[in-house]
Tab-separated table of C-alpha atoms in Angstrom:
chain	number	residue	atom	x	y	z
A	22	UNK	CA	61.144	46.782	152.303
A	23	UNK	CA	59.013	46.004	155.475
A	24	UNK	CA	62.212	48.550	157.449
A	25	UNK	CA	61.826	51.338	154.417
A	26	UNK	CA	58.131	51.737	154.664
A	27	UNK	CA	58.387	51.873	158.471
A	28	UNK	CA	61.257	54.349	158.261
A	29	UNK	CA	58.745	56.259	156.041
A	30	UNK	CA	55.751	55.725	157.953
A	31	UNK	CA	57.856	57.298	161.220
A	32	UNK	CA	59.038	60.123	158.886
A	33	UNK	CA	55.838	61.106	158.054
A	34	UNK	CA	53.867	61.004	161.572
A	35	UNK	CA	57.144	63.308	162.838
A	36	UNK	CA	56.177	65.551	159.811
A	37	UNK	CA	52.958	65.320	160.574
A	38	UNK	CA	53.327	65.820	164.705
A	39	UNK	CA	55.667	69.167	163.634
A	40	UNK	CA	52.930	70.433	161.407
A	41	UNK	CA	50.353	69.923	163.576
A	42	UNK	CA	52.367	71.681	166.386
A	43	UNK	CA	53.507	74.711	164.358
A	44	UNK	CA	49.799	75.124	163.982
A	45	UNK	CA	49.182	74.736	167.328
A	46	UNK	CA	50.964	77.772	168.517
A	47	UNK	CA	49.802	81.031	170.243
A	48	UNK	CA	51.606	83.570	167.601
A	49	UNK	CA	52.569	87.207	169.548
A	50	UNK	CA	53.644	89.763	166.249
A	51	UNK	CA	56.837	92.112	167.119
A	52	UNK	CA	57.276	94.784	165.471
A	53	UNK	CA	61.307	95.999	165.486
A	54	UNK	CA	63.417	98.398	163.973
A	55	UNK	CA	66.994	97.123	162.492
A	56	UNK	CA	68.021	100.603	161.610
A	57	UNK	CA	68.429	104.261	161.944
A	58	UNK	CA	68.461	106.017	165.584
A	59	UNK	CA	66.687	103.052	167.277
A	60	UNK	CA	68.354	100.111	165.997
A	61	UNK	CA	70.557	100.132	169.146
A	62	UNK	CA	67.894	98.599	171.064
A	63	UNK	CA	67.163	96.204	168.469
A	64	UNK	CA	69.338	93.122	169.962
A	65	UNK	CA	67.884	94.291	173.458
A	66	UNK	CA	64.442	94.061	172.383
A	67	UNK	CA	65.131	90.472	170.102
A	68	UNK	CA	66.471	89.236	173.665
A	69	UNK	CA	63.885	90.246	175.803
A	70	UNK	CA	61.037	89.053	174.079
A	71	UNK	CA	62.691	85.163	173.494
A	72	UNK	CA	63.409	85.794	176.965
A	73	UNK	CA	59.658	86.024	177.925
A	74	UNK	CA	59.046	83.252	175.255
A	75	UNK	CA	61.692	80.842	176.977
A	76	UNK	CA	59.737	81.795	180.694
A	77	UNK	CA	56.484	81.193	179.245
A	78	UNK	CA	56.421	78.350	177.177
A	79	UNK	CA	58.805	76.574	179.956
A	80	UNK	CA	55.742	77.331	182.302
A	81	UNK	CA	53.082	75.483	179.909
A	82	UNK	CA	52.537	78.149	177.442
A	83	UNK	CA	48.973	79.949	176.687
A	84	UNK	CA	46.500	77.842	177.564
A	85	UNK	CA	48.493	74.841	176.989
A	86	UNK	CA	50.044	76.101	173.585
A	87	UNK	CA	53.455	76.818	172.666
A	88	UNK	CA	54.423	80.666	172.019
A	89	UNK	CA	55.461	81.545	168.902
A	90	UNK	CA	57.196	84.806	168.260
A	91	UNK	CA	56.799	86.168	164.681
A	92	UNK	CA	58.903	89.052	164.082
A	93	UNK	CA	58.942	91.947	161.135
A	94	UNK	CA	61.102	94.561	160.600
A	95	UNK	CA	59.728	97.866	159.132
A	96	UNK	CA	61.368	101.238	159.022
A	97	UNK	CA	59.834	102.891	161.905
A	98	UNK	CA	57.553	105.128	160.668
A	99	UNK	CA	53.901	105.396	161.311
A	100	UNK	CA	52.465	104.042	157.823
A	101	UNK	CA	55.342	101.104	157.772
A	102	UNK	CA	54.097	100.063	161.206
A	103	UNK	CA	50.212	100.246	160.219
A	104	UNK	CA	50.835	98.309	156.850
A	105	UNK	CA	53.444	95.880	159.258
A	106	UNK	CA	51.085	95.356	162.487
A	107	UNK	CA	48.143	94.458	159.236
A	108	UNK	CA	50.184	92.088	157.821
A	109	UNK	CA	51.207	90.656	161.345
A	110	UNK	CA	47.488	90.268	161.589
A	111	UNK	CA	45.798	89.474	158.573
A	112	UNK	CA	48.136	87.292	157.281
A	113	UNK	CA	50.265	85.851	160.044
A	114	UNK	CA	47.179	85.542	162.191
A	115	UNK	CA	49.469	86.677	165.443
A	116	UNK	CA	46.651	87.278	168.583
A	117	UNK	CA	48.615	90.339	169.905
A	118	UNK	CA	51.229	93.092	168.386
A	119	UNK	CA	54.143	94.170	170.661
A	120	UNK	CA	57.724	95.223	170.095
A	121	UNK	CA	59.221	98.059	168.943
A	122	UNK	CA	56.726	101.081	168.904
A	123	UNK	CA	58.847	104.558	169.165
A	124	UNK	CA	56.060	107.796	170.299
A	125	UNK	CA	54.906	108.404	166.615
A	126	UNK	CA	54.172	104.906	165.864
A	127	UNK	CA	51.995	104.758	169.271
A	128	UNK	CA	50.093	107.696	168.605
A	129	UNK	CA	48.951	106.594	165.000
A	130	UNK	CA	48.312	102.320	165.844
A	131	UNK	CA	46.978	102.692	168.999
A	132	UNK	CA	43.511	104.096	167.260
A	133	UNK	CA	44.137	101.249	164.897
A	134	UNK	CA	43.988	98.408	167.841
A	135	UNK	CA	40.286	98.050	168.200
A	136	UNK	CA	40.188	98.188	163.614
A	137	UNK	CA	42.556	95.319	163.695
A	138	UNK	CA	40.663	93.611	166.267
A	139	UNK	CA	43.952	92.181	168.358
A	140	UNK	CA	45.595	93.263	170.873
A	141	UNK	CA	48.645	96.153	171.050
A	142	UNK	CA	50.910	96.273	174.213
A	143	UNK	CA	53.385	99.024	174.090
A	144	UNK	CA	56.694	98.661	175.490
A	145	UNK	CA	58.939	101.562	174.281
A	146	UNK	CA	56.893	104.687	173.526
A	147	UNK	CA	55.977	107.216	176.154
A	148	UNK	CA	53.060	108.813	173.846
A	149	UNK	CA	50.677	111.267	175.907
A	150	UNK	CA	47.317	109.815	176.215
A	151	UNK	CA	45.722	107.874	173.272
A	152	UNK	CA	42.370	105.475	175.116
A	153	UNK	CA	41.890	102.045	173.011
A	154	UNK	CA	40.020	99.471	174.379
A	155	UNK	CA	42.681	97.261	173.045
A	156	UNK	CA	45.795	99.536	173.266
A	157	UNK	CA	48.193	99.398	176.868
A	158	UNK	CA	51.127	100.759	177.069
A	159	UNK	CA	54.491	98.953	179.929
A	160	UNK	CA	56.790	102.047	179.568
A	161	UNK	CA	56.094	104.919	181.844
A	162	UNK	CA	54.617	108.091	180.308
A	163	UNK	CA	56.328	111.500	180.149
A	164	UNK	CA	53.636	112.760	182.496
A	165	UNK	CA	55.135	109.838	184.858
A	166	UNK	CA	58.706	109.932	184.341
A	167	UNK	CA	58.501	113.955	185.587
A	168	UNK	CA	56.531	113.022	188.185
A	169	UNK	CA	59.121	110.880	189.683
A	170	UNK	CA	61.991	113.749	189.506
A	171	UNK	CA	59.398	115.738	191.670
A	172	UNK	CA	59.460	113.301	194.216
A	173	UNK	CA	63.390	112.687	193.863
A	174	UNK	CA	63.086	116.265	194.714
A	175	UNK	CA	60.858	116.112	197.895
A	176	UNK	CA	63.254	113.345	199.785
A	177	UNK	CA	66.618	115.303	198.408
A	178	UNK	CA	65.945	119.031	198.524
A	179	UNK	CA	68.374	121.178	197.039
A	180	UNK	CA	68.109	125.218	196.793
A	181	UNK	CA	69.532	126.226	193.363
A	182	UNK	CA	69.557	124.116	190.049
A	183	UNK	CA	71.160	124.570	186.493
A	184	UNK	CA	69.470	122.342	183.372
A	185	UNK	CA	70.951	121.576	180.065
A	186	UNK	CA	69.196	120.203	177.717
A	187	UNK	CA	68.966	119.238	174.060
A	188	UNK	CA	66.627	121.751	171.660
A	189	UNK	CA	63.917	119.383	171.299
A	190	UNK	CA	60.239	119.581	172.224
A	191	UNK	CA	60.729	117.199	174.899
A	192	UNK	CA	64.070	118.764	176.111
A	193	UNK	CA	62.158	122.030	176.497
A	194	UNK	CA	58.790	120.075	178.215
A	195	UNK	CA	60.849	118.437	180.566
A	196	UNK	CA	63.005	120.996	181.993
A	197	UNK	CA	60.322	122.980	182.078
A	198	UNK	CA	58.540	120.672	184.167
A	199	UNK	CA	61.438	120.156	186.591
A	200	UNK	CA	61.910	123.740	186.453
A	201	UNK	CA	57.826	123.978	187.965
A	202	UNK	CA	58.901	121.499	190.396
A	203	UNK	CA	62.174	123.129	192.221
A	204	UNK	CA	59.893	126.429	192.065
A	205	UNK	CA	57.129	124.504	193.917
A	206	UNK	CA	59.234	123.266	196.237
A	207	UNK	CA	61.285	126.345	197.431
A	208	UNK	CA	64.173	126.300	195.319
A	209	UNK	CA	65.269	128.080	191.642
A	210	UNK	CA	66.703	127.362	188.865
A	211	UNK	CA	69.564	129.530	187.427
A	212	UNK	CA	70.526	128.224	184.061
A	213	UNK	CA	68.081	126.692	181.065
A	214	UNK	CA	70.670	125.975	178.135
A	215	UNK	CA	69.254	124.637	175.363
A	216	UNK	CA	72.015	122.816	172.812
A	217	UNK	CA	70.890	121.726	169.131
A	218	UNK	CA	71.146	118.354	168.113
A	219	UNK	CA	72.992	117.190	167.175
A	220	UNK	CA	75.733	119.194	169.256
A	221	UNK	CA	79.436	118.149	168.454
A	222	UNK	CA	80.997	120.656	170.991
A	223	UNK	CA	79.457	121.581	174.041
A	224	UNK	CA	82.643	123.629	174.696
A	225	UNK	CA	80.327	127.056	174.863
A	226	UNK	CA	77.675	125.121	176.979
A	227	UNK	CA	79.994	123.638	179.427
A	228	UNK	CA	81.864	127.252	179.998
A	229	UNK	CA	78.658	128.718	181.117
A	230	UNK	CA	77.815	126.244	183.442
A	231	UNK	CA	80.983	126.374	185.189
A	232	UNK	CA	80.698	129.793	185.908
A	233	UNK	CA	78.840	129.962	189.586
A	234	UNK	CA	77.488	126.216	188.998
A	235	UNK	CA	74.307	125.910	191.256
A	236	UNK	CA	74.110	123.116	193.945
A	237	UNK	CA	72.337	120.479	191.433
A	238	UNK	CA	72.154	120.054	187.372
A	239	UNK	CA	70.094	118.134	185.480
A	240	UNK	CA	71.319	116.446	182.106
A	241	UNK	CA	68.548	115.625	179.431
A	242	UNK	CA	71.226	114.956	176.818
A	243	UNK	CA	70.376	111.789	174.982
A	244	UNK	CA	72.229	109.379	172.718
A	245	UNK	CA	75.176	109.993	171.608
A	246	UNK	CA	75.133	113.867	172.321
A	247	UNK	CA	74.889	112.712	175.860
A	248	UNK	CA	78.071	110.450	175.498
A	249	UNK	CA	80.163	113.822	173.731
A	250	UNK	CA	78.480	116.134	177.022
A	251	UNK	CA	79.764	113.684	179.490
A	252	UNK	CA	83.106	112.850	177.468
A	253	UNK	CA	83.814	116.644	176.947
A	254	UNK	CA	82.802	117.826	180.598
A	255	UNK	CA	84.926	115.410	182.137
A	256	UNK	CA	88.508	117.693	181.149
A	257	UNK	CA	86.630	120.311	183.062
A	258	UNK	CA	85.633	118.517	185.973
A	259	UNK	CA	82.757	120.005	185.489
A	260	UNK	CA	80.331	117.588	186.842
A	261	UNK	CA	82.338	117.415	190.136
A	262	UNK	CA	81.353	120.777	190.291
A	263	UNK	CA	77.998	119.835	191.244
A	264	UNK	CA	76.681	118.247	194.508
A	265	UNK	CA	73.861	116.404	192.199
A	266	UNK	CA	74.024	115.439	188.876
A	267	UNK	CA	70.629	114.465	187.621
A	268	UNK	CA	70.337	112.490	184.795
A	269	UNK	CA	66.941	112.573	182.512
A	270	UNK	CA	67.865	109.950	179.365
A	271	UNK	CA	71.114	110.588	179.978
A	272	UNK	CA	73.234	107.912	181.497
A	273	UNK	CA	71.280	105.201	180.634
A	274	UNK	CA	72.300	101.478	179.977
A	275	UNK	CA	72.827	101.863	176.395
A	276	UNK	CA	74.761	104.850	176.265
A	277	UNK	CA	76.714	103.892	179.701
A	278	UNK	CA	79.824	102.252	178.513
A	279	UNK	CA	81.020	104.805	176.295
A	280	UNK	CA	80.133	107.105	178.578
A	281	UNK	CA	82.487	105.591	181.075
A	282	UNK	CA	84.545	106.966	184.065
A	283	UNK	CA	83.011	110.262	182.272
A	284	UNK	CA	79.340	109.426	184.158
A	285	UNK	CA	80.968	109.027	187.508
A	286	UNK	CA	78.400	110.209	189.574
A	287	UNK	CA	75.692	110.758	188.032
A	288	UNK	CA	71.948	109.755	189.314
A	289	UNK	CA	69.979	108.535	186.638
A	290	UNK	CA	66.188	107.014	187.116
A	291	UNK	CA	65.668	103.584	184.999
A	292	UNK	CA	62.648	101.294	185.294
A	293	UNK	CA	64.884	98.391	185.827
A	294	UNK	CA	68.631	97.218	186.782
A	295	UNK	CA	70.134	93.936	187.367
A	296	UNK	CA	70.949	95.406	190.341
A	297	UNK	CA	67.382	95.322	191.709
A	298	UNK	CA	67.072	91.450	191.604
A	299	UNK	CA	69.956	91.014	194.450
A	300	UNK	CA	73.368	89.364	194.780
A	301	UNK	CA	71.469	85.781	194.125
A	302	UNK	CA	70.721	84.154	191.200
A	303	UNK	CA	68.148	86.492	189.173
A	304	UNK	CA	65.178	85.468	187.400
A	305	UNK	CA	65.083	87.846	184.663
A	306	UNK	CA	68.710	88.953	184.227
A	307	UNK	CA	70.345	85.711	184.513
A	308	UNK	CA	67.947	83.620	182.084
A	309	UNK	CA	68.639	87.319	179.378
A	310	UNK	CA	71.893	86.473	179.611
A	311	UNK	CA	71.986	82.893	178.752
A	312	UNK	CA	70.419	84.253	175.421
A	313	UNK	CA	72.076	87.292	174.886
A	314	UNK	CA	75.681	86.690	176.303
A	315	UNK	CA	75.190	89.912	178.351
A	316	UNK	CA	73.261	91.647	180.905
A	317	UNK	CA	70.066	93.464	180.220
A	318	UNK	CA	68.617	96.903	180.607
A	319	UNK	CA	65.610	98.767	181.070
A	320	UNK	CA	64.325	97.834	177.150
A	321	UNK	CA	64.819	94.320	177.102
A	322	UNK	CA	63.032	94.431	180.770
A	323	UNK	CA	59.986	96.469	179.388
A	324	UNK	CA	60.093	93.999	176.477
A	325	UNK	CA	59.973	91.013	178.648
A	326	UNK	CA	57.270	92.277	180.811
A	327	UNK	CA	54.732	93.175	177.836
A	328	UNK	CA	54.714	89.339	176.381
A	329	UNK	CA	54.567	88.441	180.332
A	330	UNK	CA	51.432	90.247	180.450
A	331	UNK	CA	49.977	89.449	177.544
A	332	UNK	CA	50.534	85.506	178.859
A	333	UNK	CA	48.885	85.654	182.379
A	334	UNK	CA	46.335	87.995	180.310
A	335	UNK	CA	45.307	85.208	177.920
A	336	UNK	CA	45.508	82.504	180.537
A	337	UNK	CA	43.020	84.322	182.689
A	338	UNK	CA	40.628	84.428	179.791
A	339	UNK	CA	41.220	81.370	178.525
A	340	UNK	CA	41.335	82.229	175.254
A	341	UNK	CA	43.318	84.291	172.784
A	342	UNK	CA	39.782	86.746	171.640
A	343	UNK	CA	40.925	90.428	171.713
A	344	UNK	CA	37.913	91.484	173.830
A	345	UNK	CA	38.602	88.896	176.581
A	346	UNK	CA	42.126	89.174	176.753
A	347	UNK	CA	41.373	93.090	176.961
A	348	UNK	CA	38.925	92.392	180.109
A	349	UNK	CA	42.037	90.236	182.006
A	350	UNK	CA	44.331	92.853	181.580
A	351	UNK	CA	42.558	95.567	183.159
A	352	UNK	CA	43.729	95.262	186.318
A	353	UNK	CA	46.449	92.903	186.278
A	354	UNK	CA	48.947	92.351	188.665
A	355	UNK	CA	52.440	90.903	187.524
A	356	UNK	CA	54.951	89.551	190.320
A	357	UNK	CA	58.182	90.668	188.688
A	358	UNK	CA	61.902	91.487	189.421
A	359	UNK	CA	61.213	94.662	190.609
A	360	UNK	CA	57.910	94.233	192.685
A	361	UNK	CA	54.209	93.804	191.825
A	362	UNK	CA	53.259	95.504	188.532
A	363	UNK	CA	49.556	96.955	187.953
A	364	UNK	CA	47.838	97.529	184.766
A	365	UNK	CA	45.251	99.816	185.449
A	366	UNK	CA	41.857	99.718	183.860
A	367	UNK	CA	40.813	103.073	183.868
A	368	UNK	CA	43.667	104.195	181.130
A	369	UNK	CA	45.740	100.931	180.698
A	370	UNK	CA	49.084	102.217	181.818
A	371	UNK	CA	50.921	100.135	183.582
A	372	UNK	CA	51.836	101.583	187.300
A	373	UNK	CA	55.642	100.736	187.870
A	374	UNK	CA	58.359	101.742	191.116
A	375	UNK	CA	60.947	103.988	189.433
A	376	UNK	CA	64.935	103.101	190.420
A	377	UNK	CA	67.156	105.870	190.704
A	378	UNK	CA	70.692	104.571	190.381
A	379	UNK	CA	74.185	106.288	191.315
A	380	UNK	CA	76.961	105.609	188.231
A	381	UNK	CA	79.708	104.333	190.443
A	382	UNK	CA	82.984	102.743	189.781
A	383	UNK	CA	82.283	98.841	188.682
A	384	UNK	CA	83.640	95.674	190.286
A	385	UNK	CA	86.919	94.974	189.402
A	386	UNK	CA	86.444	91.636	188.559
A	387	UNK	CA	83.116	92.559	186.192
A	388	UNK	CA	84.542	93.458	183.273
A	389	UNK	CA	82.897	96.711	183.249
A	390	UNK	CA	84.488	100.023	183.791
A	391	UNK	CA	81.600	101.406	185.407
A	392	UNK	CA	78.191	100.101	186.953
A	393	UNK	CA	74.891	101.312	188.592
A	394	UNK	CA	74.013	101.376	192.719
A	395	UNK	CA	70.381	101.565	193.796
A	396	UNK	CA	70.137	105.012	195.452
A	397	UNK	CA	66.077	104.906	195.678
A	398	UNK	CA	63.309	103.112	194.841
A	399	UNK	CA	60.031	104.998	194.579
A	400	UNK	CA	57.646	103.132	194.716
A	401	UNK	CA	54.393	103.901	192.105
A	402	UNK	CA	51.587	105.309	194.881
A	403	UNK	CA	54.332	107.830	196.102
A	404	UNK	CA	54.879	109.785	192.412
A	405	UNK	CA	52.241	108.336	190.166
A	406	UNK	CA	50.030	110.524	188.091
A	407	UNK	CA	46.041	109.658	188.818
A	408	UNK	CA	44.315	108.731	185.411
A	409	UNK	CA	43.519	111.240	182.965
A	410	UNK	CA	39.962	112.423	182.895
A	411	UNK	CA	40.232	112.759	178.968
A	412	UNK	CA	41.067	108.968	179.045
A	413	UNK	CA	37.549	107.185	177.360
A	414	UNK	CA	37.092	103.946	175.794
């Protein structure tokens, strides 16, 4: 009897020390997409966040809590994230929204930050400027990720380029942008095609750039028309054709293994590769792959990074208040992978080195078909973008 009740008494303490900790936790709300055109960086994003968790809660936690990471799905539309990132909130009681916010999403929630009193750190969307007091944003803009082509531009000079790019808004803003740049900097550009998407056959596209192909092309062909460009090119030779192949969204991790021996060549600029941590054993991309059973890209990195912030943010303060944790971000500096990353407090972007990476032939012994090497590194003071004056709190 005396055995039963102690058994019981044990039971109930353990029940009691598991409640007590689940209510103990610092809870971070994610907000991810399962389906549609984004849900290929769903397991990417899942990963890179527990990653983070793992890294944090190893290192003590948030002022000596546990993180908790409590996830929702919604479809990925502006009024499913509001009514998601409000239930995250209200009901959940998470001290900070991250996860998956595509550019729509981030230009309706981010005026929603300061209403929902918590924090919002955006890893995926590249939204032009929307100020919140409570709204920062770990991906680079569009504004930024130009900039950085001009200044791939400056230390490789070429005289004559051809673009192709998908009939989008931002197909037609970036290669007009790029376009600006070569002008600006001496050289033209011969050929603006401009394919619909989706584009099953690029055969007409592909003909007219291989007639008098300019020194340089630039590719901003996403998804999985930029897997059927590259796949279809490749009976051509057409990239070959080319002393620089530019790529702008085009072979990037997720798309890269069915793009295959097909990419050979091709420079594309990522915010992170595993390459960038060194032959040693990697911080980020080793402890990603313990979880996810592969290596990561450049979601999962901005992923990781945004509940990284958020953790030195709320340490700093010393508490988990949206207003505080607001003040220690502004200005932050995170040691990471890739080198010393600044928050800035005049318009809460986060000020990043961009990698621009060859596609090259992988390691035989790797398991891949093909891999990235580091061409450059730029770092953030030599291409980055000065605040915008329209940026107010």
């Amino acid at each position: 009897m005396k055995l039963a009740a102690a058994a019981l008494s044990a039971a109930a303490l353990s029940a009691a020390a598991g409640a007590a900790w689940a209510q103990d936790t610092v809870k971070i709300g994610a907000l991810m997409i399962d389906s549609g055109p984004l849900a290929a960086f769903y397991q990417y994003s899942v990963a890179g966040l527990e990653t983070a968790v793992v890294e944090i809660n190893e290192a003590g936690g948030i002022n000596g809590r546990p993180v908790e990471l409590v996830s929702m799905t919604y479809s990925g539309t502006p009024e499913a994230a509001l009514q998601t990132a409000t239930r995250l909130v209200k009901n959940d009681k998470v001290a900070a929204v991250t996860g998956m916010i595509p550019t729509a999403v981030a230009l309706a929630i981010a005026g929603r930050a300061t209403a929902l009193d918590t924090i919002i750190i955006d890893p995926l969307s590249a939204a032009g400027t929307r100020c919140n007091q409570n709204y920062f944003r770990v991906k680079a803009s569009s504004e930024m990720l130009g900039a950085t082509y001009k200044a791939f531009l400056q230390q490789n000079p070429l005289e004559s380029w051809d673009i192709i790019a998908g009939d989008t808004t931002s197909g037609h803003d970036n290669a007009e942008s790029f376009a600006e740049d070569v002008q600006e900097l001496g050289g033209e550009v011969r050929k603006q095609l401009f394919t619909p998407v989706p584009t099953p056959d690029f055969g007409t596209y592909i003909t007219q750039l291989n007639q008098e192909p300019a020194k340089g092309l630039l590719a901003i062909v996403y998804g999985a028309d930029g897997v059927t460009f590259a796949k279809q090119q490749q009976q051509f030779g057409l990239l070959d054709k080319y002393e620089v192949v530019l790529g702008n969204n085009f072979a990037i991790p997720a798309v890269l293994p069915a793009m295959g021996e097909a990419a050979l060549g091709v420079i594309q600029n990522v915010t992170y590769v595993p390459q960038v941590e060194g032959d040693g054993p990697r911080k980020f991309a080793d402890a990603f792959e313990k979880i996810a059973g592969h290596e990561p890209d450049d979601v999962a990195f901005d992923m990781y990074t945004s509940m990284i912030a958020l953790a030195q943010a709320m340490n700093k303060a010393g508490t988990q208040e949206s207003a505080a944790v607001s003040k220690a971000l502004e200005g932050l500096v995170i040691d990471s992978p890739v080198g010393p990353l600044e928050i800035r407090a005049e318009d809460h972007q986060m000020t990043r080195p961009y990698i621009f990476a060859e596609v090259v032939a992988a390691a035989p012994d790797s398991g891949k078909t093909v891999d990235y090497q580091i061409k450059s590194i730029i770092p953030a003071a030599d291409y980055m973008p000065p605040p915008s004056p329209e940026c107010t709190m």
